[in-house]
Coordinates of C-alpha atoms in Angstrom, one line a residue:
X157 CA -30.9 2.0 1.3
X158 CA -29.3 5.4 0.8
X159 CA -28.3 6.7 -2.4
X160 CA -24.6 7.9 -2.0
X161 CA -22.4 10.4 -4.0
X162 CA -18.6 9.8 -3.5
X163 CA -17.1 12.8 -5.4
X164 CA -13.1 11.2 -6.6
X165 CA -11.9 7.7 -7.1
X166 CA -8.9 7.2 -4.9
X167 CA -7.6 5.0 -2.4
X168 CA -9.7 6.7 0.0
X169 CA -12.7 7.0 -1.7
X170 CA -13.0 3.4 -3.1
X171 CA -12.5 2.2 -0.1
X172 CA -15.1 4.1 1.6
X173 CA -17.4 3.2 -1.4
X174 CA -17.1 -1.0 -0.9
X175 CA -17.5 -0.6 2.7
X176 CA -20.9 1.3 2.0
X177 CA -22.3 -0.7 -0.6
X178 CA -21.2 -3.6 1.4
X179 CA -24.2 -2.4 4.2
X180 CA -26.2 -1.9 1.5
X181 CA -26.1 1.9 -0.1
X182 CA -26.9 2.7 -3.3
X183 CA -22.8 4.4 -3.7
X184 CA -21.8 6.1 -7.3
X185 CA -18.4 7.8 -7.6
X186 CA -17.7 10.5 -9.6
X187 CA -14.2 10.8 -10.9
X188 CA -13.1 13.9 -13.3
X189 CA -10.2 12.0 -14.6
X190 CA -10.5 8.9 -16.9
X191 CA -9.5 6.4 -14.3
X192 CA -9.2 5.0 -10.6
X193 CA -6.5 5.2 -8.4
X194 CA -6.1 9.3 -7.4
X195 CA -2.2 9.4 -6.5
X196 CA -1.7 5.9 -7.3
X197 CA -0.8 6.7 -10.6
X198 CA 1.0 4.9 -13.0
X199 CA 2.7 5.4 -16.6
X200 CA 4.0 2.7 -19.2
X201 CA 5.8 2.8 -22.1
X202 CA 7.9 0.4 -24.8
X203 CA 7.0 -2.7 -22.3
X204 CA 8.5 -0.8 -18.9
X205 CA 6.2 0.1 -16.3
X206 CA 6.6 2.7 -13.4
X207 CA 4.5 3.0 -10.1
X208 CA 4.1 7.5 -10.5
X209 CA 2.8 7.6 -6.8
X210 CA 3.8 5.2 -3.7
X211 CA 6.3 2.8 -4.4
X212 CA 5.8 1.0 -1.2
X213 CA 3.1 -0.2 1.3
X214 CA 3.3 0.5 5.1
X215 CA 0.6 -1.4 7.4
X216 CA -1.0 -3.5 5.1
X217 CA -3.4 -4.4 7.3
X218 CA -5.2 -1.6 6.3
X219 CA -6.5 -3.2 3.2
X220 CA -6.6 -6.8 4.2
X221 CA -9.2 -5.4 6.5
X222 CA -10.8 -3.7 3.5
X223 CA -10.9 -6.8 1.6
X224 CA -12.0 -9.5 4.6
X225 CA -14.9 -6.9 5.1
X226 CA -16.1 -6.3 1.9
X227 CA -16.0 -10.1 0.5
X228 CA -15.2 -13.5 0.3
X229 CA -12.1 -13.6 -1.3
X230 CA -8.3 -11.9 1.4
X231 CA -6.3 -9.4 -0.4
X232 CA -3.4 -11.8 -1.1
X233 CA -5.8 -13.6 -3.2
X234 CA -5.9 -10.8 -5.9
X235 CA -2.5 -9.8 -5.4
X236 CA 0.4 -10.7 -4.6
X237 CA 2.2 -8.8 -1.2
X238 CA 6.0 -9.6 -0.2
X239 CA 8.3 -7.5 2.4
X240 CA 11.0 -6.4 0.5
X241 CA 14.6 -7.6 1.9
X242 CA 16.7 -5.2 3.4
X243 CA 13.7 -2.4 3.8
X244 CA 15.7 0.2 2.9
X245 CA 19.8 0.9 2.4
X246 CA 20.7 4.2 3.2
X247 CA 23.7 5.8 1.6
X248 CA 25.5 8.6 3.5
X249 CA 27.6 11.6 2.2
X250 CA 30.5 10.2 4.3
X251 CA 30.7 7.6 2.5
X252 CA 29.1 5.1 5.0
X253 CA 25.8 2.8 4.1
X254 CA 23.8 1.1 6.2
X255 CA 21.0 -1.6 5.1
X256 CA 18.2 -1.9 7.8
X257 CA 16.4 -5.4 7.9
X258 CA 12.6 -5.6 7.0
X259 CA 10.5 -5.6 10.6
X260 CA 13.6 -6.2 12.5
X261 CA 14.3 -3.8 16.0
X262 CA 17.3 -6.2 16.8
X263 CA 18.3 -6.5 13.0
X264 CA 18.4 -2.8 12.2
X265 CA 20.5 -2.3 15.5
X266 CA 23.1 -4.9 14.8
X267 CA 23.1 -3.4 11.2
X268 CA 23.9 0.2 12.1
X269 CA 26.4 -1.0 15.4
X270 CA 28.3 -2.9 12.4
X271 CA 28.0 -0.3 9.5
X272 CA 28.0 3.1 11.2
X273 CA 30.2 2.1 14.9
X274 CA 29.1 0.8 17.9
X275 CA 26.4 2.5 19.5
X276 CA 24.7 3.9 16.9
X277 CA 22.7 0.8 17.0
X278 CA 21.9 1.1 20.7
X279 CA 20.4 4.5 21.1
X280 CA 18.7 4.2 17.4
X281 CA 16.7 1.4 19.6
X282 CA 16.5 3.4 22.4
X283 CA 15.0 5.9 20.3
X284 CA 12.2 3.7 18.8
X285 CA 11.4 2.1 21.6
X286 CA 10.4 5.5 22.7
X287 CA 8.8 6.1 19.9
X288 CA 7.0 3.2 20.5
X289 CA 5.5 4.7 23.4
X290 CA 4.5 7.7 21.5
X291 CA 2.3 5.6 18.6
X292 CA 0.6 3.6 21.8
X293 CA -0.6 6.6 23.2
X294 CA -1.9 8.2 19.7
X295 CA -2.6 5.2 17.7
X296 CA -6.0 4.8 18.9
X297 CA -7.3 8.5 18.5
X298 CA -5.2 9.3 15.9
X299 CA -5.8 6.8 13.2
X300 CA -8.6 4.4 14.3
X301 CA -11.4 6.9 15.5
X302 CA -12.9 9.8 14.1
X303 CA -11.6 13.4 15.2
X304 CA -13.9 13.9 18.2
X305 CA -15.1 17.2 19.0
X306 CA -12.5 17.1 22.0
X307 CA -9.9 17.0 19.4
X308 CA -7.9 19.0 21.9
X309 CA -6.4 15.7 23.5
X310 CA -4.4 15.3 20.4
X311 CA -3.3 19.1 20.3
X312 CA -0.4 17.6 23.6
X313 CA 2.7 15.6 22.5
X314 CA 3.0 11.8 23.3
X315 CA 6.2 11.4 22.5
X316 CA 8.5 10.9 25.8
X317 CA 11.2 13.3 25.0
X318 CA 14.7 12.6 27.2
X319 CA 14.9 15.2 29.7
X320 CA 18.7 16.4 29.4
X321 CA 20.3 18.7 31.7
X322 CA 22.6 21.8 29.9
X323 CA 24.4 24.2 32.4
X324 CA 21.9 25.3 34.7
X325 CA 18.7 24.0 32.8
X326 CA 17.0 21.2 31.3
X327 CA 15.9 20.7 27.7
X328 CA 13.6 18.3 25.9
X329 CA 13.3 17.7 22.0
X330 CA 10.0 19.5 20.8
X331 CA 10.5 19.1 17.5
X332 CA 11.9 15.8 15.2
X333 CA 15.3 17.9 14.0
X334 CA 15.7 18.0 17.7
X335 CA 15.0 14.7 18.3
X336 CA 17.6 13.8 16.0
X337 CA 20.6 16.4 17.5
X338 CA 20.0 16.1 20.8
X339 CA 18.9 12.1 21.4
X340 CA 20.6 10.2 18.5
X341 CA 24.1 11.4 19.3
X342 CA 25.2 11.0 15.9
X343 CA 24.5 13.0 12.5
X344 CA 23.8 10.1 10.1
X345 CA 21.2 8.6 12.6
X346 CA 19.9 12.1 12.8
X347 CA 19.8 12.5 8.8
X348 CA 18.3 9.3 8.7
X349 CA 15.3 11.1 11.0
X350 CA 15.3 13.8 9.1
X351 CA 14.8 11.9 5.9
X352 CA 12.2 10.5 7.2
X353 CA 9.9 13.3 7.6
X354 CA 10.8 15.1 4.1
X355 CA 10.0 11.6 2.3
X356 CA 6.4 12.4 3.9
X357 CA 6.1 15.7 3.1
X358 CA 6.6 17.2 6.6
X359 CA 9.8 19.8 7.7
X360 CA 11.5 18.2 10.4
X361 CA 12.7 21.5 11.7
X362 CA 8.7 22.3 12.6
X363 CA 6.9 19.2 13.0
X364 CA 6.1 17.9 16.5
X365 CA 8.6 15.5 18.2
X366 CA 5.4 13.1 17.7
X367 CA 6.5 12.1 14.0
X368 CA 9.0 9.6 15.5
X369 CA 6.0 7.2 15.2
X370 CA 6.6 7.2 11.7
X371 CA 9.9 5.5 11.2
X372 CA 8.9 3.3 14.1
X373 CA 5.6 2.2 12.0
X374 CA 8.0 1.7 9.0
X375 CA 10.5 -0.5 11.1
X376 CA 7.3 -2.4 13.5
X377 CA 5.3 -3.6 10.1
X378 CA 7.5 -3.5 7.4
X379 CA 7.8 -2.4 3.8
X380 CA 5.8 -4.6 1.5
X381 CA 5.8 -4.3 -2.4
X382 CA 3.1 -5.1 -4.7
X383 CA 3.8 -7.5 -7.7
X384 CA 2.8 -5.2 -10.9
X385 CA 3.5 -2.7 -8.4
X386 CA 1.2 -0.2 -6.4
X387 CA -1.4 0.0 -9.5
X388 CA -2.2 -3.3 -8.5
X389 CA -3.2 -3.0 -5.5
X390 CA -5.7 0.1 -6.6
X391 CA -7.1 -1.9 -9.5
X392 CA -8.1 -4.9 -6.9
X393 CA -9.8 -2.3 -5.2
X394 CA -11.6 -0.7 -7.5
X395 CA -12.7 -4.4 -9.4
X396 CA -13.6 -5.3 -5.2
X397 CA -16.3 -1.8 -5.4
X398 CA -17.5 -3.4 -8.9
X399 CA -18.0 -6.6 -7.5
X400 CA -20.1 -4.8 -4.7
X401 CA -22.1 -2.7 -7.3
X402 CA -20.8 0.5 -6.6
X403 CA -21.1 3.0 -10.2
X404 CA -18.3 4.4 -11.5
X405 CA -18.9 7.5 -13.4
X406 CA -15.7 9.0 -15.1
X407 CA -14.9 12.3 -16.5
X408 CA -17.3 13.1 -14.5
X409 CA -15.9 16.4 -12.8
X410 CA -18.1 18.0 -9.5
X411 CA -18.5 21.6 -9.3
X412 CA -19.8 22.1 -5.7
X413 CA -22.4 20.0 -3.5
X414 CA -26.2 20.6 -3.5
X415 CA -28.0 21.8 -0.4
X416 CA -31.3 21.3 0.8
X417 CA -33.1 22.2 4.0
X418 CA -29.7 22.7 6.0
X419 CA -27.9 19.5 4.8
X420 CA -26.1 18.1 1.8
X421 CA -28.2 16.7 -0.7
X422 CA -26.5 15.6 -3.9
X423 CA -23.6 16.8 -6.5
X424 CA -23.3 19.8 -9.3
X425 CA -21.7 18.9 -12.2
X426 CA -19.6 21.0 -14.8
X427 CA -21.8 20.1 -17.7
X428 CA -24.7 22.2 -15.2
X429 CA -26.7 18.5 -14.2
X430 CA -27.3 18.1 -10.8
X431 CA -27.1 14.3 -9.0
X432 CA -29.5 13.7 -6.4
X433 CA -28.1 12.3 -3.0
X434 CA -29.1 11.3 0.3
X435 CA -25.5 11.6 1.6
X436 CA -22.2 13.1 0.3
X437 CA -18.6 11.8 0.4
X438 CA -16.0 14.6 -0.8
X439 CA -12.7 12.6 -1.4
X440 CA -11.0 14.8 -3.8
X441 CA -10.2 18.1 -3.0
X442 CA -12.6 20.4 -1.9
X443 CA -15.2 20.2 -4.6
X444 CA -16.5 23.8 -4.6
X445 CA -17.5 23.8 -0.9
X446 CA -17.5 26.4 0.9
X447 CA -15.2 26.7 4.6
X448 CA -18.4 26.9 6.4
X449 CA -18.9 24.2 5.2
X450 CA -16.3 22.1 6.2
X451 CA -15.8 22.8 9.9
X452 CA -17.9 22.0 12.4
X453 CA -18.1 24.9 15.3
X454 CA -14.6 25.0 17.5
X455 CA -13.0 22.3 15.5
X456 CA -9.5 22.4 14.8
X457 CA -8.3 24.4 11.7
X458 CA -4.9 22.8 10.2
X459 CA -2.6 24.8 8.0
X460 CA -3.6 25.2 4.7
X461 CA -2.6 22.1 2.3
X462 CA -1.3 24.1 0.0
X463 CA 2.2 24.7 2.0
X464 CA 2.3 21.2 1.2
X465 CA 5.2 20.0 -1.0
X466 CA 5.5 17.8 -3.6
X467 CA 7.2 14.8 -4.9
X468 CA 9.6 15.1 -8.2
X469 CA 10.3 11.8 -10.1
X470 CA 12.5 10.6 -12.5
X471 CA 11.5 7.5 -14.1
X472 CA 15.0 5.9 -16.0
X473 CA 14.1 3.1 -19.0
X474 CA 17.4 1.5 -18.8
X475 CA 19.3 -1.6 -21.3
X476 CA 20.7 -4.0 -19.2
X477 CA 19.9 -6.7 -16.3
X478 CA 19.1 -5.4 -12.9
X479 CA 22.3 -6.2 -10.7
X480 CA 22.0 -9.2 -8.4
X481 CA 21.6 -8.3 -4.7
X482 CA 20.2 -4.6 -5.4
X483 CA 18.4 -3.0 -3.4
X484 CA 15.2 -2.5 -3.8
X485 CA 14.9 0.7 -1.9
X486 CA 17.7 3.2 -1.5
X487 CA 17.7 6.2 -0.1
X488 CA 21.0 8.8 -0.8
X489 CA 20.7 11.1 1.5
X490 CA 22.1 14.8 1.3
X491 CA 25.1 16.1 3.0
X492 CA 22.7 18.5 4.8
X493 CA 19.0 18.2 5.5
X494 CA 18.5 21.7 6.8
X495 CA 19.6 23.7 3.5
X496 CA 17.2 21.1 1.7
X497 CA 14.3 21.3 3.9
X498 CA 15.0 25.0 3.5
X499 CA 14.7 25.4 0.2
X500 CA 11.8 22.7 -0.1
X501 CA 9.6 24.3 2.3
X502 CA 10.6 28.2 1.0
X503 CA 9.8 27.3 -2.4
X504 CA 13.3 26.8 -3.6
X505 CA 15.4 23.8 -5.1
X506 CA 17.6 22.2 -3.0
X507 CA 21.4 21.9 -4.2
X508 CA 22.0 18.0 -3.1
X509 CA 18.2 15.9 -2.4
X510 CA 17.8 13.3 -0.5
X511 CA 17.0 10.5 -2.9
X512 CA 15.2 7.8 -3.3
X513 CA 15.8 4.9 -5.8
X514 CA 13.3 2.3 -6.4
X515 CA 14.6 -0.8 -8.1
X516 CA 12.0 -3.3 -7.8
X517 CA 12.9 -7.2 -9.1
X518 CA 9.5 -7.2 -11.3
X519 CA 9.4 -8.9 -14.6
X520 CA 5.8 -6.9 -14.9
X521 CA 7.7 -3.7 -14.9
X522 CA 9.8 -4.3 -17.7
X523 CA 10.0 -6.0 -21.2
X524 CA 12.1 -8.5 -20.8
X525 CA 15.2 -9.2 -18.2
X526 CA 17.6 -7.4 -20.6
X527 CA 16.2 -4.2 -18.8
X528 CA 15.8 -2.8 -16.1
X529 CA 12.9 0.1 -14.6
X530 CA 14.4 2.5 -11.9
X531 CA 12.6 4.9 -10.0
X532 CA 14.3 8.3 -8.8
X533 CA 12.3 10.5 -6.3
X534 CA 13.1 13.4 -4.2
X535 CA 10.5 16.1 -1.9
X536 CA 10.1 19.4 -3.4
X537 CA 8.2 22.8 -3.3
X538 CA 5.1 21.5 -4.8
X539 CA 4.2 24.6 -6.2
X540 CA 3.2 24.2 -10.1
X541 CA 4.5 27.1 -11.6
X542 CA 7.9 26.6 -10.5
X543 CA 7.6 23.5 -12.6
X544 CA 6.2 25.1 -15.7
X545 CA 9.2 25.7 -17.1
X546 CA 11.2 22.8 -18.8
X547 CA 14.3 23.4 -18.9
X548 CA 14.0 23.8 -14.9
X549 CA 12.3 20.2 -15.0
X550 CA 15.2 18.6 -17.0
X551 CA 18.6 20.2 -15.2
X552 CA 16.5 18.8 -11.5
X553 CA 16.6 15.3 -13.3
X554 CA 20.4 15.4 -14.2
X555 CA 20.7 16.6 -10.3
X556 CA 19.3 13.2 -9.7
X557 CA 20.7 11.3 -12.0
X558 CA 24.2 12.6 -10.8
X559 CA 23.2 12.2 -7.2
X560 CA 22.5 8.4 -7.2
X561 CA 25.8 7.7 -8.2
X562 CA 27.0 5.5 -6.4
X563 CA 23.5 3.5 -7.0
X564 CA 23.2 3.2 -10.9
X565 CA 26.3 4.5 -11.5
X566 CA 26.2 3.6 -15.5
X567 CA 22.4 4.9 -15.3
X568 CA 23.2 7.4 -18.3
X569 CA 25.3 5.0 -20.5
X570 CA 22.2 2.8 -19.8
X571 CA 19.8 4.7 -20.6
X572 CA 17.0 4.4 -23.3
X573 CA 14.6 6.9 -22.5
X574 CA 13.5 8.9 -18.9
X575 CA 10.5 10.8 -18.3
X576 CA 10.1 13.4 -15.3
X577 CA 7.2 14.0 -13.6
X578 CA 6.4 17.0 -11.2
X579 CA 3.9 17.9 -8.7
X580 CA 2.5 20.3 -11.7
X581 CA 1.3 16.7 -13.0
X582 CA 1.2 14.3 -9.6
X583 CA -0.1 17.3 -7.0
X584 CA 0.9 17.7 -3.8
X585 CA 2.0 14.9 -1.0
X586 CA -0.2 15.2 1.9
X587 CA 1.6 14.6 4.9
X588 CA -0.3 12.1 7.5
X589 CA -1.8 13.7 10.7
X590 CA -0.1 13.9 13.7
X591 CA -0.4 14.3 17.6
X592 CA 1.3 17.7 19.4
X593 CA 1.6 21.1 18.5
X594 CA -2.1 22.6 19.6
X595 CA -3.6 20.3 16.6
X596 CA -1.5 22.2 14.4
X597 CA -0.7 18.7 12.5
X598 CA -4.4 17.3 12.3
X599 CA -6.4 17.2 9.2
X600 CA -10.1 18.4 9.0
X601 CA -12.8 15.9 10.8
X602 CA -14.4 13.5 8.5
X603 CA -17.7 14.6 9.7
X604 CA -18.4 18.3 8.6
X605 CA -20.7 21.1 9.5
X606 CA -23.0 20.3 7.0
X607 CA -25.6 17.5 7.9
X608 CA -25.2 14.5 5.4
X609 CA -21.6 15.8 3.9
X610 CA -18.3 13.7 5.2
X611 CA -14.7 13.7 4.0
X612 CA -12.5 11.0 2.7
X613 CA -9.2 10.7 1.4
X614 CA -5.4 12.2 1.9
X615 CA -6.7 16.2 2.9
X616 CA -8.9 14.8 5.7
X617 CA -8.5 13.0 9.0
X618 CA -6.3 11.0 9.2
X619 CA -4.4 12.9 6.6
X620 CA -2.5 11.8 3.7
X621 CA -0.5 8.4 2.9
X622 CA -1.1 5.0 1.2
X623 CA -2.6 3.6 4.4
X624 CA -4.0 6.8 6.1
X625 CA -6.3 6.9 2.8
X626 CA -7.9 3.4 3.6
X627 CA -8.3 3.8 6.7
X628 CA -10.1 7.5 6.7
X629 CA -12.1 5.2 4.1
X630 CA -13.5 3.0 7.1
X631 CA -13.9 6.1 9.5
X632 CA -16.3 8.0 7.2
X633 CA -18.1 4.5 5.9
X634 CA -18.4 3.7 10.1
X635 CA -20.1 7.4 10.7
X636 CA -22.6 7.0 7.8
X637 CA -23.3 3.4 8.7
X638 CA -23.9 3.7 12.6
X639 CA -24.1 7.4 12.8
X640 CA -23.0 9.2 16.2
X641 CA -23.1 5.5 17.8
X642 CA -19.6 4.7 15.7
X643 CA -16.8 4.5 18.4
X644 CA -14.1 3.9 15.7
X645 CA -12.4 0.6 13.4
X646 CA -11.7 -2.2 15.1

């Protein structure tokens, strides 16, 4: 039995921490905030409740397979999982909307032949289908096994770009903007791409072609919503790591990672204790480690995470009943995609977001059905001192507010109370890795040059999302469990 330091309590880490103590480890986790969850935040007030982090769950198999490995009792046991009905409705500045049904190819293209003309339907399947092709050839490497030291695999694109002759030459998409203006063959389809991207913290005028797998792994397993919302689903994990033994120590913040005879060998604290350890799991930024630490010799080196942007979020307390028949996701997408993804990625505010409204039909989320909790959120420059100043923070809320309506269009007669939250309080989003581009997309390895030290969570292979956490949780438990003999999850 090892004795294991997990340095952060999120999504990543607790479930790297179950799957230990599970096989038998001696696991603590030290956490410098006062509770679980890292991004999976959440904030109540006056009865309402608000998820601050994801609002929705892509492949949930990801934790069902935490859950059937680390006890008796399925996920859907503790809480309770249901695919929200449409997905998604998407609201265009022309004045066209389109809602796309929950896990259905032929559903969506009906939806969008009837909604946006016919067509549109046709080569929006067309395109996943080829985007199909690019998550079977990445899947594997890319999410289920741990970046090999021939990383380099990953560094070619997958996805099959359309080979289209122009003049006297022949051009193929590289990136996802291109994807979307040269393949989709109409500009809300290629907004809809472009969305798509910014809502995971990546520029679709630079990322690789290869980020088609994303919508496509939206549309193959669905959108599923937690009842209680997302804060539910990290609280049944971290009650799953009690039930396993794992220690929780809070407030607890790590200063940088001891070293002994060439290998990692326990935690330094800010209060100037040291904690003893056989191995190390850093799972919440970088913990005071050095780069030479981090990379193993030749591995791939990612750009820097702090480029990453950030999510702004308006959460609206409002009197009245939710509307029957709304949405529970709906995007309003901006007029144009470029200018925002411009100013989001050059550390400026863009004029007309893409935004998000979250509307979930929760009785947990509000005090009674007299009210109603909305959710407004929209990508932006994650730097923190942009958002220092408040006067900046509340004129981008009333550019939301005005933006979604033709969602909640009575959203300031409505409304009791709002709070806004910035990256300056919820961080940055850390955009999931990605095949293509050299390895420019990939996140460090969760093995490091330093014997005994291993990375977990959103900043590491296989980068950053809801189910990207869990599973880098199962890569790094797999390599500490089996050791150079782990081949991957199954």
């Amino acid at each position: 039995m090892a004795r294991i330091a997990v340095i952060g309590a999120g999504m990543g880490a607790m479930a790297a921490a179950a799957r230990l103590a599970v096989a038998g480890h001696r696991v603590t986790v030290h956490e410098r905030s006062g509770t679980f969850g890292g991004a999976v935040g959440g904030f109540e007030r006056d009865g309402f409740a608000f998820d601050t982090g994801p609002g929705l769950l892509h492949l949930p198999a990801v934790y069902r397979d935490l859950f059937l490995k680390t006890g008796k009792q399925p996920l859907e046991s503790l809480v309770e999982m249901a695919q929200v009905e449409p997905a998604s409705r998407h609201l265009f500045a022309d004045g066209t909307d389109v809602s796309l049904p929950n896990a259905s190819h032929g559903g969506a293209v009906a939806a969008l032949d009837s909604s946006l003309g016919s067509g549109t339907g046709e080569r929006w399947g067309d395109f996943l289908k080829r985007a199909r092709e690019c998550w079977d050839r990445s899947r594997r490497p890319l999410l289920e096994e741990p970046l090999w030291p021939n990383w380099q695999v990953l560094g070619r694109e997958p996805y099959p770009a359309l080979r289209q002759r122009r003049m006297l030459r022949i051009r193929q998409a590289a990136t996802l903007a291109q994807v979307g203006a040269w393949e989709l063959g109409d500009p809300r389809l290629a907004t809809l791409l472009d969305a798509c991207a910014l809502s995971y913290g990546l520029d679709p005028r630079r990322v690789p072609a290869s980020a088609a797998l994303l919508p496509y792994m939206e549309q193959a397993f669905g959108a599923w919503y937690v009842r209680g919302g997302m804060r539910s689903l990290a609280r049944a994990v971290y009650e799953r790591c009690l039930e396993r033994g794992v220690e929780f120590v809070f407030s607890s913040e790590v200063t940088g990672v001891l070293e002994r005879d060439g290998r990692a060998a326990g935690l330094e604290l800010a209060d100037g204790s040291t904690v003893e350890a056989d191995q190390v799991v850093a799972a919440a930024g970088r913990g005071g480690l050095g780069e030479r630490k981090l990379w193993r010799d030749g591995a791939v080196r990612p750009a820097t995470a702090d480029t990453d942007p950030g999510r702004f979020t308006v959460l609206l307390a409002l009197r009245g009943a939710r509307p029957a028949g709304a949405a529970h996701r709906t995007v309003v997408h901006s007029p144009d995609t470029a200018a925002e993804a411009t100013a989001v990625f050059g550390d400026g505010l863009a004029k007309h977001p893409t935004v998000t409204v979250l509307r979930p039909d929760d009785p947990a989320n509000r005090p009674d059905d007299a009210h109603e909790a909305v959710t407004l959120t929209a990508t932006v420059s994650g730097d923190p001192v942009r958002w220092a100043d408040e006067a900046v923070r509340e004129r981008y809320a009333d550019t939301l507010i005005t933006a979604v309506g033709r969602v909640v269009p009575d959203a300031r007669e409505r409304l009791l109370w709002r709070e806004v939250l910035t990256p300056a309080e919820t961080g940055r989003v850390r955009p999931p890795a990605l095949a293509g581009e050299g390895g420019a997309y990939l996140r460090p390895s969760n093995s490091t040059a330093l014997p005994g030290l291993h990375l977990a969570g959103g900043w590491s292979h296989p980068g950053g999302g809801l189910a990207h956490a869990g599973m880098s949780g199962a890569l790094v438990a797999g390599l500490i469990v089996e050791g150079e003999d782990f081949r991957g999850s199954q």
